[in-house]
XYZ file of C-alpha atoms in Angstrom:
712
model
C 82.668 -169.926 145.056
C 82.850 -169.834 148.853
C 83.995 -166.471 150.195
C 86.733 -166.708 152.784
C 88.240 -164.159 155.128
C 92.044 -163.924 154.962
C 94.074 -161.210 156.659
C 97.506 -160.508 155.204
C 100.156 -160.394 157.935
C 103.284 -160.342 155.810
C 104.000 -160.263 152.100
C 107.186 -160.097 150.079
C 107.963 -160.073 146.400
C 110.980 -162.052 145.270
C 112.943 -162.785 142.158
C 112.320 -166.378 141.229
C 115.528 -168.373 141.033
C 116.291 -169.970 137.695
C 116.348 -173.728 137.871
C 119.628 -175.173 136.710
C 120.013 -178.929 136.276
C 117.156 -179.705 138.665
C 118.115 -177.210 141.373
C 117.177 -173.678 142.352
C 119.966 -173.599 144.961
C 117.645 -171.651 147.263
C 115.862 -172.480 150.501
C 112.865 -170.711 151.996
C 112.378 -170.332 155.740
C 109.166 -169.125 157.337
C 109.351 -168.314 161.050
C 105.836 -168.157 162.455
C 106.889 -166.431 165.690
C 108.428 -163.418 163.980
C 106.701 -163.769 160.556
C 110.160 -163.521 159.000
C 110.362 -164.782 155.398
C 113.981 -165.655 154.638
C 115.464 -166.833 151.349
C 118.927 -168.367 151.628
C 121.399 -169.832 149.155
C 122.243 -173.526 149.460
C 125.969 -174.111 149.632
C 127.573 -176.230 146.938
C 129.136 -178.575 149.507
C 125.678 -179.237 151.012
C 124.253 -179.861 147.565
C 126.982 -182.344 146.709
C 126.709 -184.222 149.993
C 122.964 -184.157 150.752
C 121.660 -184.229 147.123
C 118.176 -182.827 147.847
C 114.869 -184.172 149.136
C 115.268 -185.856 152.511
C 118.946 -184.878 152.593
C 118.116 -181.180 152.480
C 115.288 -181.630 154.995
C 117.536 -183.369 157.498
C 120.326 -180.816 157.145
C 117.980 -177.887 157.815
C 116.374 -179.707 160.743
C 119.763 -180.589 162.230
C 120.639 -176.901 162.323
C 117.220 -175.861 163.641
C 116.931 -178.128 166.679
C 119.000 -179.051 169.699
C 119.314 -182.490 171.268
C 116.647 -181.531 173.802
C 114.066 -180.228 171.317
C 110.619 -181.798 171.740
C 108.085 -182.201 168.971
C 105.934 -179.316 170.221
C 108.788 -176.860 170.802
C 108.768 -173.843 168.483
C 112.177 -174.698 167.022
C 110.922 -178.049 165.700
C 110.998 -177.479 161.953
C 108.734 -178.929 159.296
C 110.809 -179.241 156.136
C 109.551 -180.136 152.655
C 111.674 -180.853 149.589
C 111.211 -182.680 146.309
C 114.755 -183.258 145.053
C 116.510 -182.503 141.756
C 114.505 -185.038 139.705
C 111.164 -184.148 141.241
C 108.725 -182.439 138.930
C 109.782 -184.183 135.725
C 106.468 -184.642 133.890
C 105.955 -188.041 132.312
C 108.634 -189.823 134.281
C 106.906 -192.570 136.310
C 106.640 -191.497 139.924
C 108.332 -188.147 139.348
C 106.234 -185.900 141.589
C 107.088 -186.859 145.146
C 107.781 -184.658 148.167
C 109.630 -185.651 151.331
C 108.453 -184.128 154.612
C 110.365 -184.216 157.901
C 109.966 -183.046 161.508
C 110.705 -184.255 165.026
C 107.960 -186.823 165.596
C 105.415 -186.729 168.433
C 105.512 -190.543 168.413
C 109.255 -191.195 168.373
C 110.927 -187.993 169.573
C 113.390 -188.272 166.685
C 113.436 -187.214 163.008
C 110.610 -188.721 160.982
C 110.349 -188.610 157.201
C 107.344 -189.278 155.022
C 107.172 -189.651 151.249
C 104.084 -188.213 149.537
C 102.646 -187.576 146.082
C 100.560 -184.670 144.835
C 101.748 -181.524 143.099
C 103.057 -179.482 146.035
C 106.725 -180.494 145.924
C 107.236 -179.707 142.251
C 105.176 -176.495 142.433
C 107.208 -175.344 145.416
C 110.447 -176.038 143.572
C 109.417 -174.399 140.320
C 108.336 -171.410 142.381
C 112.000 -171.030 143.285
C 112.836 -173.182 146.318
C 114.508 -176.563 146.583
C 113.373 -176.861 150.197
C 111.186 -174.983 152.648
C 111.512 -174.846 156.426
C 108.676 -173.747 158.703
C 109.390 -173.197 162.383
C 108.041 -171.201 165.319
C 104.372 -171.128 166.279
C 101.666 -168.841 165.001
C 99.314 -167.135 167.418
C 96.295 -167.600 165.159
C 95.355 -169.980 162.364
C 97.750 -169.248 159.518
C 98.103 -169.925 155.808
C 101.443 -169.736 153.992
C 101.071 -168.922 150.291
C 103.968 -169.431 147.864
C 102.961 -167.891 144.538
C 105.414 -168.822 141.791
C 103.328 -167.104 139.137
C 103.287 -163.624 140.671
C 106.511 -164.252 142.655
C 105.088 -163.440 146.054
C 105.135 -165.131 149.443
C 102.422 -164.318 151.921
C 101.591 -165.150 155.513
C 97.860 -164.905 156.092
C 95.668 -165.206 159.184
C 92.309 -166.835 158.813
C 89.019 -167.383 160.613
C 86.076 -169.707 160.076
C 87.602 -171.936 157.419
C 86.415 -175.548 157.166
C 88.130 -177.837 159.642
C 88.414 -181.044 157.653
C 91.017 -181.494 154.941
C 88.635 -182.303 152.102
C 86.614 -179.113 152.394
C 89.569 -176.922 153.283
C 91.735 -177.971 150.343
C 88.859 -177.518 147.931
C 88.011 -174.043 149.202
C 91.632 -172.863 149.103
C 92.333 -174.345 145.678
C 89.428 -172.463 144.145
C 90.258 -169.286 146.085
C 93.904 -168.998 145.055
C 93.290 -169.598 141.341
C 89.677 -169.222 140.274
C 90.338 -169.779 136.593
C 92.997 -172.506 136.719
C 92.706 -174.629 139.878
C 95.239 -177.024 138.351
C 97.862 -174.388 139.226
C 97.315 -174.866 142.982
C 98.458 -177.504 145.453
C 97.506 -177.379 149.128
C 98.993 -179.038 152.202
C 96.573 -179.429 155.118
C 96.116 -181.459 158.285
C 92.728 -181.709 160.011
C 90.963 -181.956 163.409
C 92.377 -185.422 164.055
C 95.873 -183.995 163.805
C 94.991 -181.512 166.542
C 93.939 -184.236 168.967
C 96.240 -187.198 168.253
C 99.938 -187.955 167.977
C 99.657 -189.454 164.488
C 98.176 -186.648 162.446
C 98.977 -186.824 158.738
C 99.281 -184.200 156.013
C 97.136 -184.227 152.877
C 98.929 -183.035 149.725
C 96.553 -182.093 146.941
C 96.413 -182.084 143.176
C 93.685 -181.040 140.771
C 92.062 -183.911 138.890
C 91.164 -182.211 135.619
C 89.088 -185.141 134.362
C 86.863 -185.214 137.421
C 87.187 -181.471 138.105
C 87.962 -181.974 141.754
C 90.752 -181.810 144.314
C 92.464 -185.142 145.032
C 94.793 -186.131 147.853
C 97.875 -188.116 148.839
C 99.086 -188.397 152.408
C 102.362 -187.827 154.208
C 101.168 -190.199 156.867
C 103.943 -191.445 159.053
C 105.060 -190.204 162.421
C 102.640 -187.396 163.231
C 103.982 -184.551 161.088
C 100.367 -183.395 160.728
C 100.232 -183.097 164.518
C 103.283 -180.809 164.432
C 101.639 -178.822 161.622
C 98.451 -178.353 163.658
C 100.388 -177.479 166.831
C 102.019 -174.632 164.926
C 98.517 -173.388 163.994
C 99.177 -173.834 160.295
C 95.895 -174.307 158.479
C 97.548 -174.782 155.114
C 100.615 -174.241 152.991
C 99.677 -173.407 149.423
C 101.861 -173.408 146.318
C 100.829 -171.952 142.959
C 102.594 -172.448 139.664
C 101.778 -172.564 135.979
C 102.605 -174.829 133.055
C 105.340 -177.456 133.413
C 107.299 -179.269 130.723
C 110.361 -181.467 130.355
C 112.373 -178.252 130.173
C 111.179 -176.942 133.552
C 114.012 -178.645 135.437
C 116.459 -177.202 132.871
C 118.145 -180.600 132.535
C 121.785 -180.941 131.582
C 120.867 -183.234 128.685
C 117.272 -182.849 127.504
C 117.553 -185.511 124.807
C 118.893 -188.076 127.263
C 116.088 -187.183 129.671
C 113.454 -187.650 126.980
C 114.935 -191.016 126.027
C 114.999 -192.514 129.513
C 111.542 -191.100 130.316
C 110.091 -192.600 127.155
C 111.756 -195.971 127.789
C 110.532 -196.348 131.365
C 107.021 -195.104 130.614
C 106.670 -197.382 127.597
C 107.685 -200.434 129.629
C 105.095 -199.670 132.305
C 102.310 -199.188 129.759
C 103.166 -202.550 128.211
C 103.847 -204.616 131.313
C 101.582 -203.308 134.080
C 98.471 -204.920 132.503
C 100.304 -208.277 132.520
C 101.757 -207.993 136.008
C 100.084 -206.187 138.925
C 97.485 -204.108 137.027
C 98.202 -201.130 139.239
C 96.547 -198.749 136.800
C 93.307 -200.640 137.526
C 93.582 -201.804 141.134
C 96.468 -199.815 142.640
C 98.218 -201.516 145.528
C 95.165 -203.626 146.450
C 96.734 -206.310 144.248
C 98.935 -207.038 147.274
C 96.070 -208.320 149.432
C 95.752 -211.794 147.855
C 99.525 -212.100 147.466
C 100.127 -211.368 151.147
C 97.278 -213.655 152.184
C 98.584 -216.542 150.063
C 102.024 -216.258 151.662
C 100.780 -215.904 155.245
C 101.944 -212.286 155.430
C 98.604 -210.413 155.685
C 98.167 -209.094 159.246
C 95.012 -210.533 160.792
C 93.831 -209.756 164.333
C 96.744 -207.536 165.334
C 99.388 -209.500 163.397
C 98.415 -212.698 165.237
C 97.682 -214.567 162.021
C 98.878 -214.115 158.432
C 95.847 -215.122 156.380
C 92.070 -215.321 156.496
C 89.484 -217.060 154.284
C 87.514 -213.821 153.854
C 90.473 -211.822 152.566
C 89.194 -212.066 148.978
C 86.322 -209.702 149.810
C 88.766 -206.888 150.616
C 91.238 -207.462 147.777
C 91.735 -206.452 144.170
C 88.757 -208.425 142.825
C 86.388 -206.194 144.775
C 88.172 -202.869 144.388
C 88.584 -203.253 140.648
C 84.785 -202.884 140.420
C 84.484 -200.209 143.119
C 87.181 -197.803 141.926
C 86.033 -195.021 139.625
C 87.344 -195.466 136.096
C 89.691 -192.795 134.739
C 93.292 -191.573 134.897
C 94.582 -191.738 138.444
C 98.166 -190.515 138.481
C 99.155 -188.269 141.403
C 101.745 -186.633 139.134
C 101.495 -185.321 135.592
C 101.788 -188.165 133.094
C 102.788 -190.910 135.557
C 102.032 -194.163 133.736
C 101.718 -196.203 136.932
C 98.516 -194.245 137.658
C 97.821 -196.119 140.895
C 96.032 -193.415 142.922
C 92.493 -194.734 142.614
C 89.374 -193.522 144.319
C 85.706 -194.265 144.952
C 83.076 -191.945 143.500
C 79.701 -191.173 145.076
C 80.429 -193.064 148.257
C 77.893 -192.639 151.096
C 79.284 -193.024 154.636
C 77.061 -194.646 157.246
C 78.435 -192.672 160.179
C 79.836 -189.296 161.177
C 79.310 -185.791 159.807
C 79.120 -186.990 156.171
C 76.538 -189.686 156.883
C 74.206 -190.110 153.904
C 76.105 -187.617 151.737
C 77.905 -188.544 148.541
C 81.672 -188.094 148.716
C 84.761 -188.985 146.698
C 87.266 -191.166 148.569
C 90.948 -191.228 147.624
C 91.946 -194.851 148.139
C 92.123 -197.241 149.815
C 95.611 -198.556 149.226
C 97.024 -201.831 150.548
C 98.247 -200.438 153.871
C 94.795 -199.106 154.718
C 93.034 -202.294 153.611
C 95.320 -204.418 155.777
C 95.658 -202.082 158.769
C 92.034 -200.926 158.969
C 90.585 -204.144 157.574
C 92.150 -207.549 158.169
C 94.193 -206.513 161.200
C 90.962 -205.349 162.877
C 89.048 -208.440 161.756
C 86.964 -206.242 159.453
C 86.311 -207.974 156.139
C 83.985 -205.440 154.594
C 85.129 -203.188 151.742
C 82.533 -200.499 152.516
C 83.717 -200.081 156.106
C 87.355 -199.892 155.032
C 86.487 -197.189 152.489
C 84.624 -195.236 155.170
C 87.557 -195.492 157.596
C 89.853 -194.360 154.764
C 87.638 -191.357 154.019
C 87.385 -190.148 157.590
C 91.071 -190.661 158.321
C 91.891 -188.429 155.341
C 89.225 -185.858 156.223
C 90.389 -185.736 159.845
C 94.099 -185.853 158.986
C 94.912 -189.241 160.552
C 97.533 -191.759 159.446
C 95.621 -194.910 158.483
C 98.602 -197.132 159.337
C 98.883 -195.853 162.918
C 95.098 -195.794 163.276
C 94.728 -199.410 162.159
C 97.689 -200.802 164.095
C 96.699 -198.883 167.257
C 93.093 -200.057 167.063
C 94.219 -203.649 166.504
C 96.293 -203.433 169.694
C 93.266 -202.070 171.569
C 91.047 -204.869 170.256
C 93.437 -207.595 171.367
C 93.766 -205.954 174.773
C 89.972 -205.854 174.995
C 89.562 -209.516 174.040
C 92.170 -210.486 176.649
C 90.498 -208.441 179.423
C 93.421 -206.035 179.705
C 90.851 -203.302 179.215
C 87.099 -203.565 179.640
C 83.921 -201.898 178.534
C 84.192 -199.682 181.620
C 87.439 -198.246 180.253
C 86.239 -197.813 176.666
C 83.174 -195.741 177.507
C 80.778 -198.600 176.890
C 82.179 -199.621 173.516
C 82.674 -203.282 172.697
C 86.017 -203.234 170.906
C 86.252 -206.878 169.947
C 87.823 -207.775 166.622
C 85.404 -207.195 163.770
C 83.289 -204.558 165.525
C 83.313 -202.142 162.629
C 80.881 -199.501 163.876
C 82.665 -199.079 167.190
C 85.980 -198.869 165.342
C 84.513 -195.980 163.362
C 83.203 -194.383 166.540
C 86.733 -194.420 168.010
C 87.981 -192.608 164.878
C 85.297 -189.944 165.244
C 86.290 -189.576 168.908
C 89.927 -189.109 167.862
C 88.900 -186.197 165.661
C 87.040 -184.596 168.554
C 89.688 -185.421 171.152
C 86.957 -186.961 173.302
C 86.203 -190.269 174.954
C 88.354 -193.382 174.732
C 89.433 -192.276 171.242
C 91.531 -189.543 172.845
C 93.607 -192.270 174.539
C 93.898 -194.367 171.377
C 95.122 -191.281 169.532
C 98.207 -191.124 171.722
C 99.610 -194.190 169.934
C 100.589 -197.647 171.144
C 103.658 -196.660 173.156
C 101.671 -194.241 175.301
C 98.639 -196.535 175.503
C 100.761 -199.299 177.024
C 101.758 -196.960 179.848
C 98.193 -195.711 180.390
C 96.642 -199.186 180.317
C 99.173 -200.468 182.852
C 98.994 -197.468 185.195
C 95.285 -196.671 185.059
C 93.662 -199.987 184.143
C 96.012 -202.546 185.684
C 96.908 -204.185 182.356
C 99.825 -206.616 182.074
C 102.765 -204.593 180.756
C 104.743 -207.663 179.630
C 101.846 -208.951 177.533
C 101.312 -205.511 175.997
C 105.014 -205.179 175.189
C 104.791 -208.448 173.281
C 101.673 -207.613 171.253
C 101.982 -203.825 170.904
C 103.141 -203.488 167.321
C 105.391 -200.466 167.593
C 109.119 -199.924 167.513
C 110.851 -196.659 168.359
C 107.311 -195.392 169.098
C 106.093 -195.778 165.491
C 103.305 -198.212 164.689
C 104.101 -201.060 162.281
C 103.140 -200.901 158.636
C 101.146 -203.875 157.456
C 103.363 -206.899 156.837
C 103.856 -210.040 158.920
C 107.498 -210.625 159.766
C 107.453 -213.726 162.013
C 108.944 -216.027 159.365
C 111.416 -213.560 157.857
C 114.403 -212.661 160.010
C 115.598 -210.282 157.293
C 112.307 -208.369 157.378
C 112.463 -208.247 161.158
C 115.712 -206.401 160.606
C 114.058 -204.309 157.908
C 111.598 -203.050 160.525
C 113.653 -203.090 163.734
C 116.737 -201.462 162.208
C 114.859 -198.870 160.154
C 115.946 -195.393 161.197
C 112.501 -193.928 161.789
C 110.757 -197.086 162.969
C 108.911 -200.019 161.348
C 108.030 -198.738 157.902
C 108.622 -200.893 154.827
C 110.114 -198.106 152.710
C 113.661 -198.937 153.875
C 113.752 -202.662 153.210
C 111.022 -205.063 152.075
C 112.740 -208.437 152.081
C 109.995 -210.904 152.996
C 109.854 -212.759 149.706
C 113.607 -212.822 149.141
C 114.119 -214.263 152.577
C 111.017 -216.275 153.446
C 109.781 -217.479 150.056
C 112.914 -217.701 147.900
C 115.542 -218.291 150.633
C 118.026 -216.068 148.769
C 119.654 -215.014 152.075
C 120.518 -218.163 154.034
C 123.359 -216.671 156.134
C 123.551 -213.708 158.487
C 126.062 -212.136 156.105
C 123.585 -212.478 153.210
C 120.851 -210.827 155.242
C 123.215 -208.096 156.402
C 124.219 -207.342 152.825
C 120.560 -207.015 151.826
C 119.905 -204.837 154.878
C 122.670 -202.574 153.671
C 121.913 -202.441 149.942
C 118.150 -202.090 149.959
C 117.853 -199.288 152.549
C 120.590 -197.370 150.762
C 118.965 -197.599 147.357
C 115.481 -196.913 148.699
C 116.840 -193.840 150.483
C 117.917 -192.483 147.091
C 114.316 -192.079 145.937
C 113.719 -189.821 148.922
C 116.725 -187.698 147.993
C 115.546 -187.122 144.443
C 111.760 -186.714 144.676
C 110.678 -190.051 143.223
C 108.225 -192.869 143.931
C 109.652 -196.370 144.472
C 106.828 -198.294 142.793
C 108.146 -197.990 139.208
C 111.460 -199.488 140.318
C 110.378 -202.961 141.408
C 106.591 -203.305 141.262
C 106.569 -203.414 137.467
C 109.655 -205.167 136.135
C 111.237 -206.115 132.786
C 110.068 -209.439 131.349
C 113.601 -210.874 131.390
C 114.361 -209.642 134.918
C 114.052 -213.141 136.378
C 117.036 -214.217 134.315
C 119.393 -211.641 135.816
C 121.887 -212.488 138.554
C 120.036 -210.496 141.247
C 116.432 -210.069 140.121
C 115.337 -208.276 143.308
C 117.529 -205.302 142.415
C 116.032 -204.908 138.903
C 119.354 -204.038 137.241
C 117.808 -202.550 134.107
C 115.933 -200.008 136.191
C 119.023 -199.184 138.245
C 120.677 -198.208 134.993
C 117.724 -196.089 133.968
C 117.706 -194.239 137.297
C 121.425 -193.526 136.978
C 120.757 -192.238 133.434
C 117.866 -190.125 134.742
C 120.028 -188.541 137.456
C 122.860 -187.916 135.014
C 120.561 -186.379 132.380
C 119.000 -183.889 134.784
C 121.922 -182.935 137.028
C 124.843 -183.391 134.641
C 126.533 -185.358 137.398
C 127.479 -188.517 135.495
C 126.492 -191.402 137.752
C 126.376 -195.179 137.904
C 124.055 -197.247 140.099
C 126.942 -197.553 142.572
C 127.161 -193.770 142.765
C 123.484 -193.579 143.713
C 124.150 -195.890 146.655
C 127.064 -193.737 147.807
C 124.860 -190.653 147.820
C 122.318 -192.461 149.967
C 124.828 -193.942 152.375
C 126.056 -190.511 153.441
C 122.535 -189.262 154.165
C 121.494 -192.544 155.800
C 124.388 -192.445 158.265
C 123.778 -188.741 158.912
C 120.191 -189.567 159.878
C 121.396 -192.294 162.251
C 123.655 -189.740 163.944
C 120.741 -187.267 164.019
C 118.803 -189.909 165.966
C 121.794 -190.142 168.290
C 121.767 -186.377 168.754
C 118.138 -186.625 169.879
C 118.908 -189.336 172.474
C 118.162 -192.407 170.373
C 120.023 -194.263 167.614
C 121.657 -197.066 169.608
C 121.241 -200.817 169.871
C 118.599 -200.760 172.580
C 116.331 -198.717 170.340
C 116.496 -201.260 167.510
C 114.107 -203.576 169.335
C 110.899 -205.265 168.246
C 107.792 -206.508 170.023
C 108.090 -210.275 170.182
C 105.029 -210.762 167.982
C 107.118 -209.443 165.081
C 109.641 -212.207 165.814
C 107.553 -215.225 166.779
C 104.333 -216.535 168.339
C 103.403 -214.843 171.607
C 100.445 -217.043 172.555
C 99.680 -220.738 172.488
C 96.888 -219.980 170.018
C 99.407 -218.432 167.643
C 101.804 -221.350 167.976
C 99.117 -223.938 167.358
C 97.846 -222.079 164.287
C 101.185 -222.971 162.637
C 102.061 -225.958 164.805
C 103.523 -228.149 162.097
C 105.825 -225.373 160.897
C 107.051 -224.474 164.362
C 107.467 -228.078 165.492
C 109.635 -228.818 162.468
C 111.790 -225.773 163.173
C 112.329 -226.801 166.785
C 113.308 -230.318 165.750
C 115.290 -229.702 162.580
C 116.738 -226.212 162.919
C 117.324 -226.108 166.681
C 117.641 -229.884 167.461
C 115.109 -229.963 170.298
C 113.417 -233.149 171.453
C 109.846 -231.874 171.701
C 108.140 -235.219 172.285
C 107.375 -234.374 175.925
C 106.841 -230.645 175.499
C 103.437 -228.994 175.653
C 102.632 -225.907 173.573
C 103.554 -223.496 176.370
C 107.033 -224.993 176.628
C 107.433 -224.936 172.855
C 106.521 -221.249 172.755
C 109.187 -220.521 175.370
C 112.074 -222.392 173.729
C 111.220 -221.056 170.285
C 111.223 -217.539 171.706
C 114.655 -217.992 173.217
C 116.110 -219.095 169.888
C 114.387 -216.478 167.769
C 115.402 -213.628 170.045
C 118.987 -214.886 169.916
C 118.816 -214.921 166.122
C 117.608 -211.308 166.020
C 120.505 -210.143 168.197
C 122.967 -211.966 165.947
C 121.376 -210.262 162.948
C 121.951 -206.869 164.582
C 125.641 -207.694 164.980
C 125.970 -208.663 161.312
C 124.099 -205.602 160.018
C 126.006 -203.164 162.220
C 129.276 -204.618 160.982
C 128.229 -204.356 157.328
C 127.061 -200.780 157.730
C 130.311 -199.715 159.386
C 128.768 -199.222 162.823
C 130.065 -200.370 166.195
C 128.293 -203.040 168.234
C 126.154 -200.362 169.872
C 124.785 -199.430 166.454
C 126.673 -196.138 166.095
C 128.579 -195.220 162.910
C 132.306 -195.318 163.508
C 134.629 -192.378 162.944
C 136.137 -194.234 159.984
C 132.686 -194.609 158.390
C 131.804 -190.969 158.931
C 135.090 -189.813 157.415
C 134.787 -192.190 154.458
C 131.359 -190.734 153.681
C 132.505 -187.147 154.064
C 130.005 -186.224 156.782
C 132.669 -185.596 159.440
C 131.369 -182.094 160.160
C 132.486 -180.721 163.550
C 128.988 -180.955 165.007
C 128.665 -184.556 163.842
C 131.995 -185.477 165.395
C 130.915 -183.811 168.625
C 127.782 -185.997 168.814
C 129.898 -189.096 168.266
C 132.362 -187.983 170.929
C 129.562 -187.443 173.466
C 128.542 -191.038 172.818
C 132.015 -192.446 173.335
C 132.931 -192.827 169.658
C 136.336 -191.317 168.954
């Protein structure tokens, strides 16, 4: 075992809170400036209103920061919670954590959902939520030991810098005999030098006898983590059973767990085969429906997509159980064994790679014009090792490549690197530069919003063109779905609270393929219901995949198949069984609506959260270039003639692009109006006083934020 040097700065013993109905009713705060370790009770009214998970995170953050707090201010708080249902072994997707902070990319609250064992271990150690604020003077480790009931702050020197090595060393250090008892949260050198650093959450893979990883990727929380000089947060806990959450009704919990798990075991092999191929099954589906981002979201399909989809990865992934939580029957967290990178510090060595998943394949593959599974795996490996969000990395690099091909930037700006689409080795070189904070990679690591400013100011690039093709909204890079032909999904991205991430509303098929939402009111209803229900998973510590990626065989015969009514009932039963709070699916939505509106007002507190911030780059709405238009000319011509009643007989492609843009941008603004109305917001996108009072979040400080913004 590697010997490491840790200096204890602060240590306390504590009495571990008994878990009652999924809750410890305690929070833990670590202040790195003062090394204070503070355990506080959670008030019943906060528990009832904010539920747990993201709700608890947001409430603690709200009270930690002011409206002027920047991401790198000491008071910016990293909060981690898992929710009352989190940590239920055997329930599909029952091990999630939700992490929040003020984002370096957006300047507002960001939340990221992540697997691994940390969230449950932290809770069973006695804390529903932890808050870390301040800044350490030296590299620091926080150790939460739920076995010996101690919390320690430790200073460290000479530990490995990359996440893979660091997590492995710390796992084996903090429990030599039973590494399965340890979960580690780390960032990496890329998080130090970019604005989109991610966090790696670990779990011990007993079958392979190694540390495995899931990522809290979005919004740069890893960058905040590194700025605070946190090397790792470590949680240690022992055996877990169905009784660990001390559920209100153990028999009911066992029944719903057995029912959902049994269905997945029976139906996953017939449906998406996630236990074999994970989320790579989405690649051919997205390609077939023109939704796979190719060349910076310019196109939606490519003939070579099959070489980066499930057919290939089924043979590459190492065989074995791949659940990121104990007993999860979805088991979608696959990896590649004995992989040998071509480049970088691990060149020629054999490594284990966790992933790739769909978002990485699309963002770091097709969107870059890279149709090579080996390269995508290598990008995946180094992004994890360096602590970089693969979605922001891929989408940012795709923007750079299109700028390069359109002479907005040149080889003189990139340090001699040809960054044309498909140049896989130079793409990897940029990632290595990001980790070092050197070269052109240091600029790419600032994210698309900052790159647009730099390219215009320093390189003379066309700001209007970059605004159109730079796939970011609110400062956050797009996740990997084409939205041009789905107005509802444009709203799903543009109206999402944290920026364009699909975990609020994924409506492409309902809208574009099935045409289930023909009117603005239909789309607005979907853009209310789906974000509210998806928010609920983040309150409770659950993964969304078991809800609608594996569905009952008779689901297609129900009145609203997209909602998967049988599963809604199971989730209500699950919540009731654990918490004793008897709930219906409608109750779950009410819980989410309160937290969702609170987060919108939190954005408002930070200077955002109004209509002008719910914008999209035009490429998310329609074709920017003549090349794009002509790639789908028949489709667009028919729309201009039939939907908008234009006589296009004398129009050239440039004119068609312009008139289509006018109409599509008008449609998006009308969608905003409809969604705001349905959500109970005014036409500026701010929740009304009536909405806030109806939801019971009319706290004095909330009302003050509304008043400052003219809402009374």
